[in-house]
Coordinates of C-alpha atoms in Angstrom, one line a residue:
Chain X
M211 CA -40.6 72.9 -19.0
S212 CA -43.1 70.2 -19.9
V213 CA -43.6 68.3 -23.1
T214 CA -47.0 68.3 -24.9
I215 CA -48.5 65.8 -27.2
N216 CA -47.6 68.0 -30.2
D217 CA -44.0 68.1 -28.9
V218 CA -43.9 64.3 -28.9
K219 CA -45.2 64.2 -32.4
K220 CA -42.6 66.7 -33.5
I221 CA -39.7 64.8 -31.8
A222 CA -41.0 61.5 -33.3
S223 CA -40.8 63.0 -36.8
L224 CA -37.3 64.3 -36.2
A225 CA -36.3 60.8 -35.0
Y226 CA -38.1 59.0 -37.9
L227 CA -40.4 57.2 -35.6
E228 CA -44.2 56.8 -35.7
F229 CA -46.5 56.0 -32.8
T230 CA -50.2 55.1 -32.2
P231 CA -52.2 57.7 -30.3
E232 CA -51.9 55.6 -27.1
E233 CA -48.1 55.3 -27.5
T234 CA -47.8 59.1 -28.1
E235 CA -49.7 59.6 -24.8
R236 CA -47.6 57.1 -22.9
Y237 CA -44.3 58.6 -24.1
C238 CA -45.6 62.1 -23.3
G239 CA -46.2 61.1 -19.7
Q240 CA -42.9 59.2 -19.4
L241 CA -40.8 61.9 -21.0
N242 CA -42.3 64.5 -18.6
Q243 CA -41.6 62.3 -15.6
I244 CA -38.0 61.9 -16.7
L245 CA -37.5 65.5 -17.6
Q246 CA -38.9 66.6 -14.3
Y247 CA -36.4 64.3 -12.6
V248 CA -33.4 65.8 -14.5
E249 CA -34.5 69.3 -13.6
K250 CA -32.5 68.7 -10.4
L251 CA -29.3 69.6 -12.4
N252 CA -30.6 73.2 -12.1
Q253 CA -29.7 73.2 -8.4
L254 CA -26.1 73.5 -9.5
D255 CA -24.4 76.7 -10.6
T256 CA -22.4 75.7 -13.6
S257 CA -21.7 79.2 -15.0
N258 CA -18.0 78.9 -14.6
V259 CA -17.7 75.2 -15.4
D260 CA -16.1 73.9 -18.6
I261 CA -17.8 71.2 -20.7
T262 CA -16.6 67.6 -20.7
Y263 CA -17.1 65.9 -24.1
H264 CA -15.0 62.8 -23.3
P265 CA -14.0 61.4 -19.9
I266 CA -10.4 60.8 -20.9
T267 CA -8.5 63.2 -23.2
Y268 CA -5.5 62.4 -25.2
P269 CA -3.1 64.6 -27.3
D270 CA -4.1 64.6 -31.0
V271 CA -3.7 61.1 -32.4
F272 CA -1.9 61.1 -35.8
R273 CA -1.1 58.2 -38.0
E274 CA 0.3 57.7 -41.5
D275 CA -2.4 57.8 -44.2
E276 CA -1.9 54.4 -45.6
V277 CA -4.3 52.5 -47.8
E278 CA -5.4 49.3 -46.3
P279 CA -7.7 46.6 -47.7
S280 CA -11.4 47.3 -46.9
L281 CA -14.5 45.1 -47.0
P282 CA -15.2 43.8 -50.5
V283 CA -18.6 45.0 -51.9
D284 CA -20.3 41.7 -51.7
Q285 CA -19.4 41.5 -48.0
A286 CA -20.4 45.1 -47.3
L287 CA -23.8 44.5 -48.9
R288 CA -24.3 41.1 -47.3
N289 CA -27.1 42.3 -45.1
T290 CA -28.7 44.7 -47.5
P291 CA -32.5 44.0 -47.6
D292 CA -32.8 44.9 -51.4
K293 CA -29.9 45.1 -53.8
D294 CA -29.1 44.9 -57.4
W295 CA -25.5 44.0 -58.3
Q296 CA -23.4 46.6 -56.4
Y297 CA -26.2 48.9 -55.6
I298 CA -28.8 49.3 -52.8
V299 CA -32.3 49.5 -54.0
V300 CA -34.8 51.9 -52.4
P301 CA -38.1 53.4 -53.5
K302 CA -37.8 56.2 -56.0
V303 CA -36.6 59.4 -54.2
V304 CA -37.0 62.1 -56.9
G305 CA -40.2 62.8 -58.8
Chain E
M1350 CA -19.7 22.5 -12.4
N1351 CA -17.7 25.8 -12.8
L1352 CA -14.1 24.9 -13.4
T1353 CA -11.7 27.8 -13.1
Y1354 CA -9.5 28.5 -16.1
S1355 CA -6.4 27.4 -14.2
E1356 CA -8.0 24.1 -13.5
I1357 CA -9.0 23.7 -17.2
R1358 CA -5.4 24.5 -18.3
N1359 CA -4.0 22.1 -15.7
N1360 CA -6.3 19.3 -17.0
L1361 CA -5.1 20.0 -20.6
E1362 CA -1.5 20.0 -19.6
H1363 CA -1.8 16.7 -17.8
G1364 CA -3.7 15.1 -20.6
R1365 CA -6.9 14.7 -18.5
S1366 CA -9.0 16.7 -20.9
T1367 CA -9.1 18.1 -24.4
C1368 CA -10.6 21.2 -25.9
R1369 CA -13.0 19.0 -27.8
T1370 CA -14.4 17.5 -24.5
I1371 CA -14.5 20.9 -22.9
V1372 CA -16.6 22.3 -25.8
E1373 CA -18.9 19.2 -25.7
N1374 CA -19.4 19.6 -21.9
Y1375 CA -20.3 23.3 -22.2
L1376 CA -22.7 22.6 -25.1
S1377 CA -24.5 20.0 -23.1
T1378 CA -24.8 22.3 -20.1
I1379 CA -26.1 25.0 -22.4
E1380 CA -28.7 22.6 -23.7
S1381 CA -29.8 21.6 -20.1
Q1382 CA -30.0 25.2 -19.0
K1383 CA -31.9 26.5 -22.0
K1384 CA -34.7 27.9 -19.8
L1385 CA -32.3 30.5 -18.5
N1386 CA -32.4 32.1 -22.0
A1387 CA -28.7 33.2 -21.6
F1388 CA -27.9 32.8 -25.3
I1389 CA -29.4 34.4 -28.4
T1390 CA -27.2 32.3 -30.7
V1391 CA -25.1 29.2 -29.9
F1392 CA -22.6 28.5 -32.6
D1393 CA -22.6 25.5 -34.8
R1394 CA -21.4 22.4 -33.0
E1395 CA -19.3 21.0 -35.9
K1396 CA -17.6 24.4 -36.4
L1397 CA -16.8 24.6 -32.7
L1398 CA -15.4 21.1 -32.5
K1399 CA -13.2 21.7 -35.6
R1400 CA -11.7 24.7 -33.9
A1401 CA -11.3 22.7 -30.6
D1402 CA -9.4 20.0 -32.5
A1403 CA -7.1 22.6 -34.1
I1404 CA -6.3 24.0 -30.7
D1405 CA -5.7 20.6 -29.3
A1406 CA -3.2 20.0 -32.0
R1407 CA -1.4 23.2 -31.2
F1408 CA -1.5 22.3 -27.6
K1409 CA 0.3 19.0 -28.3
S1410 CA 3.0 20.8 -30.2
G1411 CA 3.5 23.3 -27.4
K1412 CA 2.2 26.3 -29.5
A1413 CA -1.1 27.0 -27.8
G1414 CA -2.0 30.6 -26.8
R1415 CA -2.6 32.0 -23.4
L1416 CA -6.4 31.1 -23.5
A1417 CA -6.3 27.6 -24.9
G1418 CA -9.3 25.7 -23.4
M1419 CA -11.1 28.9 -22.4
I1420 CA -14.6 29.0 -23.7
V1421 CA -16.0 32.5 -23.9
A1422 CA -19.6 33.7 -24.2
V1423 CA -19.9 37.1 -26.0
K1424 CA -22.6 39.7 -25.6
D1425 CA -24.7 39.9 -28.8
A1426 CA -23.7 43.6 -29.2
I1427 CA -20.1 42.5 -30.2
V1428 CA -19.7 41.2 -33.7
V1429 CA -18.1 37.8 -34.6
K1430 CA -17.4 37.2 -38.3
D1431 CA -20.0 35.2 -40.2
E1432 CA -22.2 34.9 -37.1
R1433 CA -25.5 36.6 -36.4
S1434 CA -25.3 39.7 -34.2
T1435 CA -28.7 41.1 -33.1
S1436 CA -27.8 43.6 -30.3
G1437 CA -31.0 42.2 -28.7
S1438 CA -33.1 44.0 -31.4
K1439 CA -35.5 42.9 -34.0
I1440 CA -34.0 45.5 -36.3
L1441 CA -30.9 43.4 -36.6
E1442 CA -32.6 40.0 -36.4
N1443 CA -30.9 38.7 -39.5
Y1444 CA -27.7 40.6 -39.4
I1445 CA -24.6 38.5 -40.1
S1446 CA -21.4 40.3 -39.4
P1447 CA -18.8 40.5 -42.2
Y1448 CA -16.0 41.2 -39.7
N1449 CA -14.7 40.5 -36.2
A1450 CA -14.6 43.0 -33.4
T1451 CA -11.0 43.7 -32.2
V1452 CA -11.6 41.9 -28.9
I1453 CA -12.7 38.8 -30.8
E1454 CA -9.5 38.9 -32.9
R1455 CA -7.5 39.1 -29.7
L1456 CA -9.3 36.3 -27.9
E1457 CA -9.0 34.0 -30.9
N1458 CA -5.3 34.9 -31.5
D1459 CA -4.8 33.5 -28.0
D1460 CA -6.8 30.4 -28.7
A1461 CA -10.0 31.1 -26.8
I1462 CA -13.1 29.6 -28.3
I1463 CA -16.2 31.8 -28.7
I1464 CA -19.2 29.5 -28.0
G1465 CA -22.1 31.9 -28.7
K1466 CA -23.7 35.2 -28.4
T1467 CA -25.5 36.2 -25.2
N1468 CA -28.8 37.9 -24.4
L1469 CA -28.9 41.6 -23.5
D1470 CA -31.3 44.5 -23.2
E1471 CA -31.9 45.8 -26.7
F1472 CA -28.9 47.9 -27.8
A1473 CA -27.6 47.5 -24.2
M1474 CA -30.4 49.8 -22.9
G1475 CA -31.6 48.5 -19.6
S1476 CA -30.7 47.3 -16.2
S1477 CA -32.6 44.0 -16.0
N1478 CA -32.3 42.3 -19.4
E1479 CA -36.1 42.6 -19.8
N1480 CA -35.7 44.9 -22.8
S1481 CA -34.4 42.1 -25.0
A1482 CA -36.5 41.4 -28.1
Y1483 CA -35.7 37.7 -27.5
G1484 CA -37.2 37.5 -24.0
P1485 CA -35.3 38.1 -20.7
A1486 CA -32.4 36.0 -19.5
L1487 CA -33.2 34.6 -16.0
N1488 CA -31.1 34.8 -12.9
P1489 CA -29.7 31.3 -12.3
I1490 CA -29.8 31.7 -8.5
D1491 CA -33.5 32.5 -8.5
P1492 CA -35.2 32.3 -12.0
T1493 CA -38.1 34.5 -10.8
R1494 CA -35.5 37.3 -10.6
V1495 CA -33.7 39.4 -13.2
P1496 CA -30.0 38.7 -13.9
G1497 CA -29.4 42.5 -14.1
G1498 CA -28.6 44.3 -17.4
S1499 CA -27.7 45.0 -19.9
S1500 CA -25.1 42.2 -20.1
G1501 CA -27.5 39.8 -18.4
G1502 CA -26.9 36.8 -20.6
S1503 CA -23.1 37.1 -20.2
A1504 CA -23.3 37.1 -16.4
V1505 CA -25.8 34.2 -16.5
A1506 CA -23.6 32.2 -18.8
V1507 CA -20.6 32.5 -16.4
A1508 CA -22.7 32.0 -13.2
A1509 CA -24.5 28.9 -14.6
G1510 CA -21.3 27.3 -16.0
L1511 CA -22.3 27.8 -19.7
A1512 CA -18.9 29.3 -20.4
T1513 CA -15.6 29.8 -18.7
T1514 CA -15.7 33.6 -19.0
A1515 CA -17.7 36.1 -21.0
L1516 CA -17.6 39.6 -22.5
G1517 CA -20.1 42.2 -21.7
S1518 CA -20.2 45.9 -22.3
E1519 CA -20.9 48.9 -20.1
T1520 CA -22.3 52.3 -20.7
G1521 CA -23.6 52.9 -17.2
G1522 CA -23.1 49.7 -15.1
S1523 CA -24.1 47.0 -17.6
V1524 CA -21.2 44.6 -16.6
R1525 CA -21.0 45.4 -12.9
L1526 CA -24.7 45.2 -12.2
P1527 CA -25.4 41.8 -13.7
A1528 CA -22.1 40.5 -12.2
S1529 CA -23.3 41.7 -8.8
F1530 CA -26.8 40.2 -9.3
C1531 CA -25.5 36.8 -10.5
G1532 CA -22.6 36.5 -8.0
V1533 CA -19.7 36.7 -10.5
V1534 CA -16.8 39.1 -11.2
G1535 CA -17.1 41.9 -13.7
L1536 CA -14.8 44.7 -14.8
K1537 CA -15.6 48.0 -16.4
P1538 CA -12.2 49.1 -17.8
T1539 CA -11.1 52.7 -18.0
Y1540 CA -12.7 54.5 -21.0
G1541 CA -10.1 53.9 -23.8
R1542 CA -8.5 50.7 -22.3
V1543 CA -10.4 48.2 -24.6
S1544 CA -11.1 48.8 -28.2
R1545 CA -14.8 49.4 -29.1
Y1546 CA -14.3 48.4 -32.7
G1547 CA -17.1 45.9 -33.5
L1548 CA -19.2 46.9 -30.5
S1549 CA -22.6 48.3 -31.5
A1550 CA -22.5 51.9 -30.5
F1551 CA -24.9 53.1 -27.7
A1552 CA -23.2 56.2 -26.2
S1553 CA -19.7 56.5 -27.7
S1554 CA -18.2 58.6 -24.9
F1555 CA -19.2 56.0 -22.3
D1556 CA -19.2 52.6 -24.0
Q1557 CA -16.5 50.1 -22.9
I1558 CA -16.3 46.3 -23.4
G1559 CA -15.6 44.5 -20.1
P1560 CA -14.9 40.9 -19.1
I1561 CA -16.9 38.7 -16.7
G1562 CA -15.5 35.6 -14.8
N1563 CA -16.3 33.2 -12.0
N1564 CA -13.2 34.4 -10.2
V1565 CA -10.8 37.3 -10.1
A1566 CA -7.9 35.5 -11.8
D1567 CA -9.9 34.4 -14.9
T1568 CA -11.2 38.0 -15.2
A1569 CA -7.7 39.4 -14.9
L1570 CA -6.4 37.1 -17.5
I1571 CA -9.0 37.8 -20.2
A1572 CA -8.8 41.5 -19.4
S1573 CA -5.1 41.6 -20.1
V1574 CA -5.7 39.8 -23.5
I1575 CA -8.4 42.2 -24.7
S1576 CA -6.9 45.5 -23.5
G1577 CA -4.6 47.9 -25.4
L1578 CA -4.2 50.3 -28.3
D1579 CA -6.1 49.6 -31.5
A1580 CA -5.7 51.4 -34.8
H1581 CA -9.5 50.8 -35.4
D1582 CA -10.5 52.8 -32.3
T1583 CA -8.8 56.2 -32.0
T1584 CA -10.1 56.5 -28.4
T1585 CA -7.9 53.6 -27.2
A1586 CA -5.0 54.7 -25.1
N1587 CA -1.4 54.4 -26.0
I1588 CA -0.6 53.2 -22.5
P1589 CA 1.0 49.8 -21.7
V1590 CA -1.2 47.1 -20.4
A1591 CA -0.2 45.8 -17.0
D1592 CA 0.0 42.0 -16.4
Y1593 CA -3.2 41.9 -14.3
F1594 CA -2.7 38.2 -13.6
S1595 CA 0.5 38.8 -11.6
E1596 CA -0.9 42.0 -10.0
I1597 CA -3.5 39.9 -8.1
K1598 CA -0.7 38.4 -6.0
K1599 CA 0.0 41.7 -4.3
N1600 CA -1.6 42.3 -0.9
V1601 CA -3.5 45.4 0.3
K1602 CA -1.1 46.4 3.2
G1603 CA -0.8 50.2 3.5
L1604 CA -3.4 50.9 0.7
K1605 CA -5.6 53.9 1.4
I1606 CA -9.2 52.8 0.7
G1607 CA -11.8 55.5 0.2
I1608 CA -15.3 55.0 1.5
P1609 CA -17.7 57.5 -0.1
K1610 CA -20.5 58.4 2.3
E1611 CA -22.9 59.1 -0.6
Y1612 CA -22.9 55.3 -1.5
F1613 CA -24.4 54.3 1.9
G1614 CA -27.4 56.5 1.9
Q1615 CA -31.1 56.3 1.2
G1616 CA -32.5 53.3 -0.6
I1617 CA -29.7 50.8 0.2
Q1618 CA -30.9 47.4 1.6
K1619 CA -29.7 46.7 5.1
E1620 CA -28.2 43.4 4.2
V1621 CA -26.3 44.9 1.3
E1622 CA -24.9 47.6 3.5
E1623 CA -23.9 45.1 6.2
A1624 CA -22.1 42.8 3.7
V1625 CA -20.1 45.7 2.2
Q1626 CA -19.2 47.2 5.6
Q1627 CA -18.1 43.8 6.8
T1628 CA -15.9 43.4 3.7
I1629 CA -14.3 46.8 4.4
K1630 CA -13.6 45.7 8.0
R1631 CA -11.8 42.7 6.7
L1632 CA -9.8 44.8 4.2
V1633 CA -8.7 46.9 7.2
S1634 CA -7.8 43.8 9.1
A1635 CA -5.7 42.8 6.1
G1636 CA -3.7 46.1 6.5
A1637 CA -5.6 48.6 4.4
E1638 CA -6.2 52.1 5.8
P1639 CA -9.9 53.3 5.6
V1640 CA -10.4 56.9 4.6
E1641 CA -13.8 58.5 4.7
I1642 CA -14.3 60.5 1.5
S1643 CA -17.1 62.5 -0.2
L1644 CA -18.1 62.4 -3.8
P1645 CA -20.4 65.4 -3.5
H1646 CA -22.1 65.4 -6.9
T1647 CA -23.1 61.7 -6.7
E1648 CA -26.8 62.5 -6.5
Y1649 CA -26.7 64.3 -9.9
G1650 CA -25.3 61.2 -11.7
I1651 CA -28.5 59.6 -12.9
A1652 CA -29.9 62.9 -14.3
T1653 CA -26.6 63.7 -16.1
Y1654 CA -26.2 60.2 -17.4
Y1655 CA -29.7 59.9 -18.9
I1656 CA -29.3 63.2 -20.7
L1657 CA -25.9 62.5 -22.1
V1658 CA -26.4 58.9 -23.1
T1659 CA -29.8 59.3 -24.7
A1660 CA -28.4 62.3 -26.7
E1661 CA -25.5 60.2 -28.0
A1662 CA -27.8 57.2 -28.6
S1663 CA -30.3 59.2 -30.6
S1664 CA -27.4 60.1 -32.9
N1665 CA -25.8 56.7 -33.0
L1666 CA -29.0 54.8 -33.7
A1667 CA -29.8 57.0 -36.7
R1668 CA -27.7 54.5 -38.6
Y1669 CA -30.5 51.9 -38.4
D1670 CA -32.4 53.3 -41.4
G1671 CA -33.8 50.3 -43.1
V1672 CA -31.7 51.0 -46.2
R1673 CA -28.3 49.3 -45.8
Y1674 CA -28.1 46.4 -43.4
T1675 CA -31.2 46.2 -41.2
H1676 CA -34.7 45.1 -41.2
R1677 CA -36.7 46.9 -43.9
S1678 CA -40.5 47.2 -43.5
A1679 CA -42.5 45.2 -46.0
D1680 CA -44.8 48.2 -46.1
S1681 CA -42.2 50.6 -47.6
K1682 CA -43.8 52.5 -50.5
T1683 CA -41.7 55.7 -50.2
I1684 CA -38.2 56.4 -49.0
N1685 CA -39.7 58.0 -45.9
D1686 CA -41.6 54.7 -45.2
V1687 CA -38.3 52.9 -45.4
F1688 CA -36.9 55.0 -42.6
V1689 CA -40.0 55.5 -40.4
K1690 CA -41.7 52.1 -40.7
S1691 CA -38.5 50.1 -40.5
R1692 CA -37.4 51.9 -37.4
S1693 CA -40.8 51.8 -35.8
E1694 CA -41.2 48.1 -36.4
G1695 CA -37.6 47.2 -35.5
F1696 CA -37.0 49.1 -32.3
G1697 CA -38.6 48.1 -28.9
P1698 CA -40.2 50.5 -26.5
E1699 CA -37.2 51.4 -24.3
V1700 CA -35.0 52.1 -27.3
K1701 CA -37.7 54.4 -28.8
R1702 CA -38.1 56.1 -25.4
R1703 CA -34.4 56.8 -25.3
I1704 CA -34.2 58.0 -28.9
M1705 CA -37.1 60.3 -28.1
L1706 CA -35.5 61.7 -25.0
G1707 CA -32.1 62.1 -26.7
T1708 CA -33.7 63.8 -29.7
Y1709 CA -35.6 66.2 -27.4
V1710 CA -32.5 67.2 -25.3
L1711 CA -30.5 67.9 -28.5
S1712 CA -33.3 69.8 -30.3
A1713 CA -33.3 73.5 -31.0
G1714 CA -34.2 75.5 -27.9
Y1715 CA -33.4 72.7 -25.4
Y1716 CA -29.7 72.0 -26.2
D1717 CA -28.3 74.5 -23.7
A1718 CA -30.8 73.7 -20.9
Y1719 CA -30.2 70.0 -21.0
Y1720 CA -27.3 68.7 -23.0
K1721 CA -24.8 71.5 -22.4
K1722 CA -25.8 71.6 -18.7
A1723 CA -25.3 67.9 -18.3
Q1724 CA -21.9 68.1 -20.0
K1725 CA -20.9 70.7 -17.4
V1726 CA -22.1 68.6 -14.5
R1727 CA -20.1 65.8 -16.0
T1728 CA -17.0 68.0 -15.4
L1729 CA -18.1 68.3 -11.7
I1730 CA -18.6 64.6 -11.3
K1731 CA -15.2 63.8 -12.9
K1732 CA -13.6 66.4 -10.6
D1733 CA -15.1 64.6 -7.5
F1734 CA -13.1 61.5 -8.5
V1735 CA -9.9 63.4 -9.3
D1736 CA -10.1 65.1 -5.9
A1737 CA -10.8 61.8 -4.1
F1738 CA -7.9 60.0 -5.8
S1739 CA -5.5 62.7 -4.5
K1740 CA -6.2 61.2 -1.1
V1741 CA -6.8 57.5 -1.7
D1742 CA -5.5 54.6 -3.8
C1743 CA -8.9 53.1 -4.5
I1744 CA -12.6 53.6 -3.6
V1745 CA -14.9 50.8 -2.4
A1746 CA -18.7 50.9 -2.5
P1747 CA -21.7 48.7 -3.0
T1748 CA -22.2 47.9 -6.7
S1749 CA -26.0 48.2 -6.3
P1750 CA -28.2 49.3 -3.5
T1751 CA -30.3 46.1 -3.8
V1752 CA -29.9 42.5 -4.7
A1753 CA -31.5 41.1 -7.9
F1754 CA -35.1 42.2 -8.1
K1755 CA -38.2 40.3 -9.4
L1756 CA -39.0 40.0 -13.1
G1757 CA -41.6 42.6 -14.0
E1758 CA -41.0 44.6 -10.8
K1759 CA -39.8 47.8 -12.5
T1760 CA -40.9 47.4 -16.2
D1761 CA -43.8 49.8 -15.9
D1762 CA -41.8 52.6 -14.4
P1763 CA -38.8 53.6 -16.5
L1764 CA -37.5 56.1 -13.9
S1765 CA -37.3 53.5 -11.1
M1766 CA -35.5 51.2 -13.5
Y1767 CA -33.0 54.0 -14.3
L1768 CA -32.3 54.4 -10.6
S1769 CA -31.0 50.8 -10.3
D1770 CA -27.8 52.2 -11.8
V1771 CA -27.4 54.9 -9.0
Y1772 CA -24.1 53.4 -7.8
T1773 CA -22.6 52.6 -11.2
V1774 CA -23.2 55.5 -13.6
N1775 CA -21.0 58.1 -12.0
I1776 CA -18.0 55.9 -12.7
N1777 CA -18.9 55.8 -16.4
I1778 CA -19.4 59.5 -16.4
A1779 CA -15.9 60.0 -15.0
G1780 CA -14.3 57.2 -17.1
N1781 CA -12.5 55.4 -14.3
P1782 CA -12.1 51.6 -14.1
S1783 CA -14.3 49.7 -11.6
L1784 CA -14.7 46.0 -10.8
S1785 CA -17.6 44.3 -9.0
V1786 CA -16.7 41.2 -6.9
P1787 CA -19.1 39.1 -4.8
C1788 CA -18.9 40.0 -1.1
G1789 CA -21.7 38.0 0.5
K1790 CA -25.3 36.9 0.2
N1791 CA -28.5 38.0 1.8
S1792 CA -30.8 35.8 3.8
N1793 CA -32.5 34.5 0.6
N1794 CA -29.1 33.4 -0.8
L1795 CA -29.0 36.3 -3.3
P1796 CA -25.5 37.6 -4.1
I1797 CA -24.2 41.0 -3.0
G1798 CA -21.5 42.8 -5.0
I1799 CA -18.8 45.3 -3.9
Q1800 CA -17.1 47.5 -6.4
I1801 CA -13.5 48.7 -6.4
I1802 CA -12.9 51.9 -8.3
A1803 CA -9.4 52.9 -9.2
K1804 CA -7.5 55.8 -10.9
D1805 CA -7.6 55.9 -14.7
F1806 CA -5.8 52.9 -16.3
E1807 CA -5.1 51.3 -12.9
E1808 CA -7.2 48.2 -13.4
A1809 CA -4.4 46.3 -11.7
M1810 CA -5.5 48.0 -8.4
C1811 CA -9.1 46.8 -8.9
F1812 CA -7.8 43.2 -9.4
R1813 CA -5.5 43.3 -6.5
V1814 CA -8.1 44.4 -4.0
A1815 CA -10.7 42.1 -5.5
Q1816 CA -8.4 39.1 -5.1
T1817 CA -7.9 39.9 -1.4
I1818 CA -11.7 40.1 -1.0
E1819 CA -12.2 36.8 -2.9
N1820 CA -9.6 35.2 -0.5
F1821 CA -11.6 36.1 2.6

């Protein structure tokens, strides 16, 4: 499998990133190089192997559902680039 | 001058020093070693001295904690309340944390003083510290060489005497590799041993915070303070934390030490191999029993690792959206601009590359071929370690096939940079604890590290063997 310039553009839009044509070309080459390397996993027959999601597994972790203090709004919004009182301001979303 | 923590503590107890003078001394060393670029942020002098005075007062009344007088440098991916936390990225350039990471709470409860935030590869993605948006930290032994990454600044801070100990974090070797390159001790704890609350997320099924010290005892002490169950991180284990500091007194007589043949293969520098083999011989002379073992899926580690961590990273880094707490592009006319332009301006090239790779392997049509496949190989790699540990008490291997490389040597070739982690990533894939300790130097005086890998939650074994090596 190899990645084309159009694939790179599509992945970039899925990831909310934009590139110059030169960057697109460079990432295309590098992604292909890396994907070619990871092909080596196909040397292994994994048809009867289970998936590992987490390296260490525990029994279900339960706790009491108790209300604890959380961050006050002014602290939670401390780093917000544009805000108005208790709200985050963004460009208009609906038409 | 790198004082050990026991020397510092001893000086405090005999009235030969105070926390205030300790802080002042470290601050002046930091100032004189500024060219190493170890810190992204050094905390305010007056604030630090005020805290030092408070600890001095507690010390006088006999109420000081286990780490009074210990000055800790913290990787800038771990948040400290009211301080800037950039994760090495422009996208968080002005981020001030409204809360403390759990590890910070624990260190401060025991009277450690956090002196500042250290340099790292952006979002911990890198093996050389050259992916930092704030310029690379430099190796104090040879400033034309990299300190290793991603926790480069933390290893530099400890090696250059800018802090007593430091915290780093690992996803695939980011504590052990810089520890090895800078000639200090670094532990990657078992996945779930140390809370990740307040650590910026890279790959959540891999990430662990780990301590770095100038010697095994200091590293053991700080490890025992930061470890343990935390309600804020449901992946922390409800397993008691051993007293690592006492465990280091045990010898290695009768221990079965596994030597994996796959870690002495192609690409290892001769002097690295010799230093590690020499150390193994000395362990055998000290009473350990060597056992040749095989970890047959070792060669699939890098491929498995870069599929799984980039997939997790592409999801984790979706949170940096330009809306809530990050950089927002000045050029944002639409909501889509807010996302796309803020992210494209804020992230550096390696982070973008990994988001792209991760998005690709998770995308429709490729998920089974890459992501699911890698999760299955993860099972095989984990099984290699489980099988090996049915025969041995610990495994020893080089931390890295090479000593610290030159700045710029690998920056144009992402794949060759990824291969720097060839001896470390498998342990993160499997979840086991592993500690890197210096075991010699090459002919250019560059440090060589050996790692001790133990069974899950047996960090005590890593410390015990490492202390024996340090005593050689």
